[in-house]
XYZ file of C-alpha atoms in Angstrom:
488
model
C 87.498 72.258 102.907
C 89.847 69.598 104.232
C 88.632 66.509 106.059
C 90.798 66.764 109.190
C 90.471 69.443 111.923
C 94.000 70.779 111.382
C 93.293 74.528 111.197
C 94.060 76.041 114.601
C 92.767 79.395 115.789
C 94.427 80.914 118.866
C 92.870 83.774 120.821
C 94.712 85.109 123.862
C 92.033 85.648 126.503
C 91.311 89.346 127.293
C 94.891 89.956 126.205
C 95.711 93.499 127.368
C 93.833 93.077 130.646
C 95.396 89.657 131.284
C 98.885 91.106 130.778
C 98.084 93.830 133.299
C 96.752 91.318 135.816
C 99.808 89.096 135.411
C 102.075 92.139 135.841
C 100.259 93.474 138.886
C 99.451 90.925 141.631
C 96.980 93.281 143.314
C 94.758 93.170 140.190
C 94.452 89.405 139.858
C 90.856 88.334 140.123
C 89.741 91.985 139.899
C 87.877 93.970 137.256
C 90.466 95.597 134.975
C 89.662 97.894 132.051
C 92.363 99.009 129.611
C 91.899 101.920 127.202
C 92.033 105.666 126.749
C 91.106 107.342 130.017
C 90.199 110.779 128.643
C 86.634 111.966 128.037
C 86.721 110.529 124.516
C 88.596 107.340 125.341
C 87.270 103.902 124.496
C 87.740 100.470 126.059
C 90.476 98.420 124.383
C 90.041 95.306 126.541
C 88.096 94.402 129.666
C 88.978 91.503 131.949
C 86.414 88.757 132.403
C 85.678 90.136 135.863
C 84.778 93.491 134.263
C 82.655 91.873 131.564
C 80.281 90.673 134.261
C 79.193 94.322 134.575
C 78.511 94.612 130.841
C 81.791 96.300 129.880
C 83.191 95.315 126.476
C 85.778 96.490 123.948
C 85.018 99.566 121.832
C 82.634 100.865 124.532
C 83.076 104.551 125.443
C 85.149 104.757 128.610
C 82.617 107.063 130.249
C 79.961 104.355 129.885
C 82.346 101.722 131.270
C 82.960 103.870 134.354
C 79.219 104.071 134.977
C 78.840 100.292 134.680
C 81.939 99.369 136.711
C 82.907 102.350 138.890
C 85.184 100.272 141.129
C 87.252 98.665 138.368
C 90.928 99.483 137.842
C 91.305 101.739 134.779
C 94.673 101.586 133.019
C 96.278 103.117 129.932
C 97.635 100.522 127.457
C 101.322 99.557 127.495
C 101.701 98.578 123.850
C 105.415 97.840 124.145
C 104.960 94.882 126.488
C 101.892 93.685 124.549
C 103.970 93.553 121.357
C 106.827 91.746 123.108
C 104.522 89.055 124.500
C 102.732 88.751 121.161
C 106.082 88.035 119.477
C 106.772 85.298 122.006
C 103.407 83.692 121.250
C 103.775 84.049 117.482
C 107.216 82.457 117.775
C 105.626 79.384 119.367
C 103.096 79.227 116.530
C 105.819 79.458 113.876
C 107.532 76.469 115.452
C 104.408 74.476 114.556
C 103.983 75.527 110.937
C 105.300 77.825 108.216
C 101.720 78.927 107.621
C 100.825 81.301 110.475
C 98.354 84.112 109.768
C 98.367 86.757 112.526
C 95.120 88.727 112.719
C 96.194 91.013 115.567
C 98.578 90.992 118.525
C 96.474 88.376 120.285
C 94.943 86.262 117.532
C 96.188 84.004 114.710
C 95.383 81.059 112.450
C 97.822 78.154 111.999
C 97.775 75.422 109.330
C 98.985 72.427 111.349
C 98.923 70.055 108.393
C 101.350 72.281 106.472
C 103.776 71.983 109.385
C 103.455 68.209 109.450
C 102.507 68.235 113.126
C 98.845 67.153 112.802
C 96.897 65.059 110.309
C 93.810 63.925 112.238
C 91.670 64.864 115.224
C 93.823 63.109 117.819
C 97.130 64.628 116.690
C 95.534 68.088 116.347
C 94.158 67.928 119.883
C 97.566 66.955 121.255
C 99.203 69.904 119.452
C 96.561 72.323 120.761
C 96.924 71.060 124.324
C 100.718 71.353 124.218
C 100.520 74.831 122.669
C 98.355 76.114 125.507
C 100.810 74.685 128.046
C 103.776 76.242 126.204
C 102.097 79.659 126.066
C 101.434 79.589 129.806
C 104.997 78.467 130.536
C 106.592 81.152 128.370
C 104.241 84.083 129.048
C 102.253 83.166 132.144
C 99.030 83.841 130.191
C 96.065 81.794 129.035
C 95.022 81.274 125.437
C 91.939 79.618 123.983
C 92.347 77.235 121.045
C 89.846 76.195 118.393
C 90.517 73.314 115.996
C 88.473 72.564 112.897
C 88.681 71.822 109.186
C 88.318 75.493 108.143
C 89.197 78.969 109.361
C 85.569 79.925 110.010
C 84.917 76.862 112.153
C 88.248 77.101 113.992
C 87.419 80.662 115.047
C 83.945 79.622 116.185
C 85.541 76.798 118.172
C 87.970 79.149 119.939
C 85.069 81.429 120.886
C 83.352 78.418 122.461
C 86.595 77.510 124.242
C 86.844 80.840 126.091
C 88.117 81.384 128.623
C 91.242 79.245 128.791
C 90.021 76.163 126.948
C 90.222 74.029 123.815
C 87.389 72.975 121.510
C 87.747 70.668 118.503
C 84.972 70.420 115.930
C 84.899 66.906 114.506
C 84.414 66.628 110.725
C 80.827 65.743 109.916
C 79.370 67.632 112.890
C 79.684 71.150 111.427
C 76.149 71.596 110.076
C 74.512 70.420 113.288
C 76.739 72.751 115.314
C 76.157 75.830 113.152
C 72.424 75.378 112.580
C 70.980 76.915 115.777
C 73.587 79.679 115.992
C 72.787 83.333 115.314
C 73.466 84.673 111.824
C 75.977 87.038 113.481
C 78.209 84.010 114.100
C 79.203 83.892 110.421
C 82.087 86.046 109.113
C 80.903 89.137 107.286
C 77.587 89.415 109.123
C 77.807 92.650 111.060
C 75.026 94.695 112.654
C 73.697 96.071 109.345
C 73.584 92.709 107.539
C 72.199 91.053 110.655
C 69.336 93.570 110.835
C 68.646 93.125 107.121
C 68.384 89.357 107.546
C 66.187 89.666 110.637
C 63.770 91.891 108.759
C 63.504 89.055 106.238
C 62.720 86.614 109.046
C 66.183 85.005 109.049
C 67.681 84.691 112.524
C 69.753 81.496 112.582
C 72.309 79.800 110.331
C 69.792 77.042 109.614
C 67.350 79.667 108.358
C 70.025 81.052 106.020
C 70.441 77.588 104.504
C 66.665 77.128 104.261
C 66.210 80.502 102.543
C 68.350 79.295 99.667
C 71.117 80.875 97.638
C 68.834 82.776 95.258
C 67.007 84.491 98.102
C 70.275 85.499 99.762
C 71.571 86.940 96.489
C 68.351 88.927 96.170
C 68.657 90.236 99.722
C 72.411 90.883 99.920
C 73.776 90.988 96.403
C 75.629 88.397 94.367
C 79.025 88.257 96.083
C 77.793 88.488 99.676
C 74.820 86.193 99.063
C 76.905 83.392 97.509
C 79.565 83.610 100.235
C 77.064 83.625 103.097
C 75.151 80.658 101.717
C 78.356 78.633 101.416
C 79.337 79.435 105.003
C 75.875 78.459 106.259
C 76.577 75.045 104.714
C 79.906 74.983 106.634
C 81.875 75.514 103.403
C 84.919 77.750 103.824
C 87.825 77.332 101.430
C 89.913 80.288 102.612
C 93.554 79.245 103.069
C 95.818 80.269 105.944
C 97.959 83.085 104.518
C 101.407 83.316 106.081
C 102.102 86.979 105.347
C 99.593 89.783 105.235
C 101.045 92.739 103.366
C 100.698 95.954 105.330
C 98.876 98.615 103.334
C 99.857 101.568 105.504
C 101.560 102.670 108.705
C 99.855 105.406 110.697
C 99.472 107.020 114.113
C 96.796 109.308 115.496
C 95.844 111.078 118.704
C 92.440 112.105 120.043
C 92.535 115.159 122.326
C 90.582 115.661 125.527
C 90.009 119.315 124.642
C 89.700 120.633 121.089
C 92.873 122.353 119.867
C 92.249 125.844 118.468
C 95.779 127.220 118.347
C 97.102 126.767 114.810
C 100.709 126.653 116.008
C 99.868 123.862 118.453
C 98.098 121.938 115.678
C 101.206 122.221 113.529
C 103.462 121.003 116.318
C 101.176 118.035 116.953
C 101.300 117.097 113.273
C 105.102 117.236 113.338
C 105.203 115.041 116.438
C 102.841 112.522 114.836
C 104.953 112.496 111.671
C 108.040 111.584 113.716
C 106.161 108.820 115.545
C 104.893 107.461 112.233
C 108.413 107.336 110.804
C 109.739 105.518 113.880
C 107.030 102.901 113.398
C 107.784 102.751 109.662
C 111.496 102.232 110.264
C 110.816 99.699 112.981
C 109.007 97.591 110.370
C 111.839 98.051 107.867
C 109.539 99.858 105.435
C 109.294 103.088 103.488
C 106.362 104.640 101.623
C 105.396 106.951 98.784
C 102.132 108.515 99.971
C 101.853 110.776 103.018
C 98.367 110.994 104.530
C 96.996 113.585 106.977
C 93.782 112.959 108.909
C 91.956 115.790 110.707
C 88.738 115.395 112.688
C 87.280 118.802 113.451
C 85.156 120.124 116.297
C 81.917 119.134 114.497
C 83.115 115.507 114.002
C 83.661 116.073 110.284
C 86.770 114.148 109.200
C 89.067 115.316 106.410
C 91.783 113.222 104.791
C 94.459 114.762 102.601
C 97.318 112.938 100.853
C 100.412 113.658 98.783
C 102.308 111.094 96.715
C 106.090 111.457 96.401
C 108.260 110.394 93.462
C 109.306 107.251 95.318
C 109.357 105.647 98.783
C 110.968 107.385 101.748
C 111.473 106.859 105.473
C 113.057 110.248 106.098
C 111.418 112.131 109.003
C 112.121 115.537 107.455
C 110.389 114.553 104.212
C 107.337 113.194 106.027
C 107.136 116.206 108.357
C 107.328 118.662 105.456
C 104.705 116.793 103.419
C 102.365 116.613 106.436
C 102.831 120.358 107.012
C 101.955 121.088 103.380
C 98.816 118.984 103.699
C 97.848 120.809 106.908
C 98.141 124.161 105.125
C 95.154 123.149 102.995
C 92.905 122.352 105.979
C 90.809 124.892 107.882
C 91.162 124.245 111.625
C 89.757 127.513 112.965
C 86.789 125.823 114.672
C 88.996 123.449 116.635
C 90.519 120.006 116.133
C 89.648 116.905 118.163
C 91.802 114.298 116.348
C 94.966 114.358 114.220
C 96.675 111.532 112.392
C 99.630 111.047 110.061
C 100.136 107.953 107.921
C 102.328 106.596 105.150
C 101.007 104.242 102.448
C 102.301 102.839 99.190
C 104.770 100.823 101.244
C 108.030 99.301 100.028
C 111.022 97.624 101.669
C 113.564 100.075 100.258
C 114.240 103.823 100.240
C 114.975 105.988 97.235
C 117.738 108.261 98.467
C 117.182 111.150 96.039
C 113.805 111.769 97.630
C 115.576 113.459 100.524
C 115.911 116.475 98.283
C 112.199 117.006 98.837
C 112.964 118.047 102.401
C 113.920 121.505 101.092
C 117.538 121.295 102.164
C 116.840 119.819 105.599
C 118.503 116.480 104.912
C 122.062 117.370 105.975
C 120.926 119.281 109.029
C 118.698 116.430 110.128
C 121.333 113.789 109.503
C 123.629 115.574 111.922
C 120.999 115.804 114.636
C 118.917 112.735 113.886
C 119.797 110.663 116.939
C 119.303 113.518 119.381
C 116.098 114.610 117.694
C 114.469 111.189 117.875
C 115.581 110.726 121.464
C 114.116 114.105 122.364
C 110.875 113.265 120.578
C 110.606 109.975 122.439
C 111.298 111.706 125.738
C 108.692 114.345 124.987
C 106.122 111.657 124.248
C 106.797 109.338 127.177
C 107.967 111.676 129.966
C 106.429 115.114 129.410
C 107.975 118.176 131.004
C 105.181 118.406 133.526
C 105.813 114.728 134.435
C 102.314 113.416 133.883
C 102.290 109.949 135.352
C 100.137 107.591 133.284
C 97.826 105.162 135.095
C 99.108 101.596 134.859
C 102.563 102.447 133.530
C 105.812 101.274 135.126
C 107.958 103.343 137.477
C 110.917 102.813 139.758
C 111.729 104.539 143.046
C 115.253 104.724 144.430
C 114.084 103.456 147.804
C 111.012 101.296 147.128
C 111.951 99.691 143.804
C 109.644 98.755 140.920
C 105.977 99.704 140.857
C 103.183 101.065 138.698
C 101.182 104.262 138.653
C 97.829 103.780 140.324
C 96.713 107.363 139.766
C 97.828 110.974 139.659
C 96.400 114.422 140.156
C 96.563 117.523 142.325
C 100.349 117.493 142.151
C 100.671 113.968 143.520
C 101.171 110.489 142.097
C 100.134 107.263 143.792
C 102.270 104.186 143.150
C 101.745 100.552 144.075
C 105.085 98.794 144.534
C 104.883 95.203 143.323
C 106.314 92.943 140.618
C 104.900 89.964 138.674
C 106.561 87.568 141.118
C 105.656 89.366 144.340
C 102.482 89.417 146.343
C 100.153 92.451 146.331
C 102.291 95.504 147.036
C 102.155 98.528 149.297
C 100.765 101.864 148.054
C 102.616 105.138 148.534
C 101.937 108.679 147.336
C 104.606 111.137 146.176
C 104.829 114.602 144.750
C 104.788 114.464 140.945
C 108.268 116.022 140.848
C 109.795 113.623 143.397
C 113.420 113.228 142.219
C 113.532 109.618 143.398
C 110.745 108.508 141.064
C 111.252 107.793 137.364
C 109.665 105.893 134.511
C 110.757 102.283 134.043
C 110.571 99.447 131.531
C 108.047 96.643 132.159
C 109.341 93.539 133.929
C 109.014 90.067 132.326
C 105.868 88.221 133.366
C 107.736 84.936 133.775
C 111.104 84.624 135.515
C 113.817 82.988 133.429
C 116.030 80.379 135.012
C 119.682 80.725 134.000
C 120.173 78.477 130.985
C 116.577 77.217 131.248
C 113.604 77.452 128.967
C 111.787 79.863 131.237
C 108.882 77.514 131.914
C 108.932 77.893 135.661
C 108.207 81.355 136.856
C 105.997 83.848 138.513
C 103.032 85.737 137.253
C 100.557 82.989 136.493
C 97.373 83.464 134.559
C 95.788 86.880 134.555
C 92.759 85.675 136.466
C 94.469 83.948 139.369
C 92.779 85.208 142.494
C 94.930 85.636 145.565
C 92.884 87.740 147.907
C 94.630 90.897 146.758
C 93.249 94.221 147.797
C 91.486 96.323 145.186
C 93.625 98.548 142.976
C 91.270 101.479 143.283
C 92.672 104.703 144.647
C 91.864 104.963 148.337
C 90.675 107.970 150.316
C 93.078 110.859 150.206
C 95.105 109.396 147.347
C 95.513 110.835 143.887
C 92.744 110.128 141.422
C 93.394 108.211 138.239
C 94.854 110.145 135.362
C 95.103 109.015 131.759
C 95.483 109.770 128.100
C 92.819 110.968 125.737
C 94.072 108.774 122.894
C 91.639 106.068 121.905
C 93.762 102.961 121.373
C 93.260 100.426 118.618
C 90.729 97.696 119.491
C 91.984 94.197 119.274
C 90.074 91.642 117.551
């Protein structure tokens, strides 16, 4: 472990919810919960105002609604989250070549490797400036932890939340860690924590007092040695600039079990196309096609097929996924489907297209139209289901977002990141003047400027806005049954 606190850990505060609050002035200072809104949905992120009620990520959405019935419930907008994440990661890469992203909203940075920090004072200055730059560029708040190791930097950023900076001075680590719960240390989850508690070990100090031999006896050699070292504030893990992706996959959870075999097949084909779009977006191809099926009784089956070489051809992936589905019994009903590609590479072996059983030429001629149609089918279904929280535009009223839909109507609040809380209006779901729209930037860009002055502000800026809940007589909130990935 180095002597200077030059490992930085950044955690964007309540990231998804903060983006939604910055985008929607009427939600600032309000309880906002982002996740899958169907019966099987889970919470992806809850704003700090919602956490007061006990709501947290990975909680079933039904439980969140019981705890915070008056919160605003929104479906994730992953496109804008990814865009903002890239802006933040770009700022981090300006500091150092060693940036280790952990998720869209979290990363480690080795400041010493970038030559921008070498002691506590210089590290604190970098962290302070980074937080200011993030707010100027994105309008959002991030918490920064600075320490001499990754473990301690992450602990420091947790202490800094929300919207703060904590630096752990070298020499103070043991005293800081000692009274903390064993769950503070990396690798101590619920099961390990319970095992340690049964042995009378509750704090980090008690781990150190138990001794390495006792920990090895309780947890095994590898885990015991590692945990003892961390209890002594020893963490030699380096910041790794690139984490190699092991697979690319997509999956959907359905509100109602699917029994129709034809529908199951169509869903698998749709998921295969989505998976390939994600694969191509990352500039990758893969050799192994994976199908995941969770049945009505919660049993989960995974089937895979390995090709002769890597491919990113949609026809090949669709055909392989269909072959895998043929071997799965779905007669009792299906509650989740997923398609993935592993064995990734950064090139494509062209002769693999022959595996598409003659579909290559046909698909090449129709590829653009097919992908466009698939995207349209996913984002703007024929029945025009308006997704809670997503962006829309009306020919008369301008930009807004879907507050809720149902009973043939959709309720929209018309506001932008730079406006005040907007007016609410309700339309028929087939209103020809209403259409889906792209998200607006959170921060206005001045012509030729750096974009540091703008609207939006932090996600928790209260402004006396009215609640975003659907009022009497308005459409109730709709949503998707897909359970989104939970950020770290």
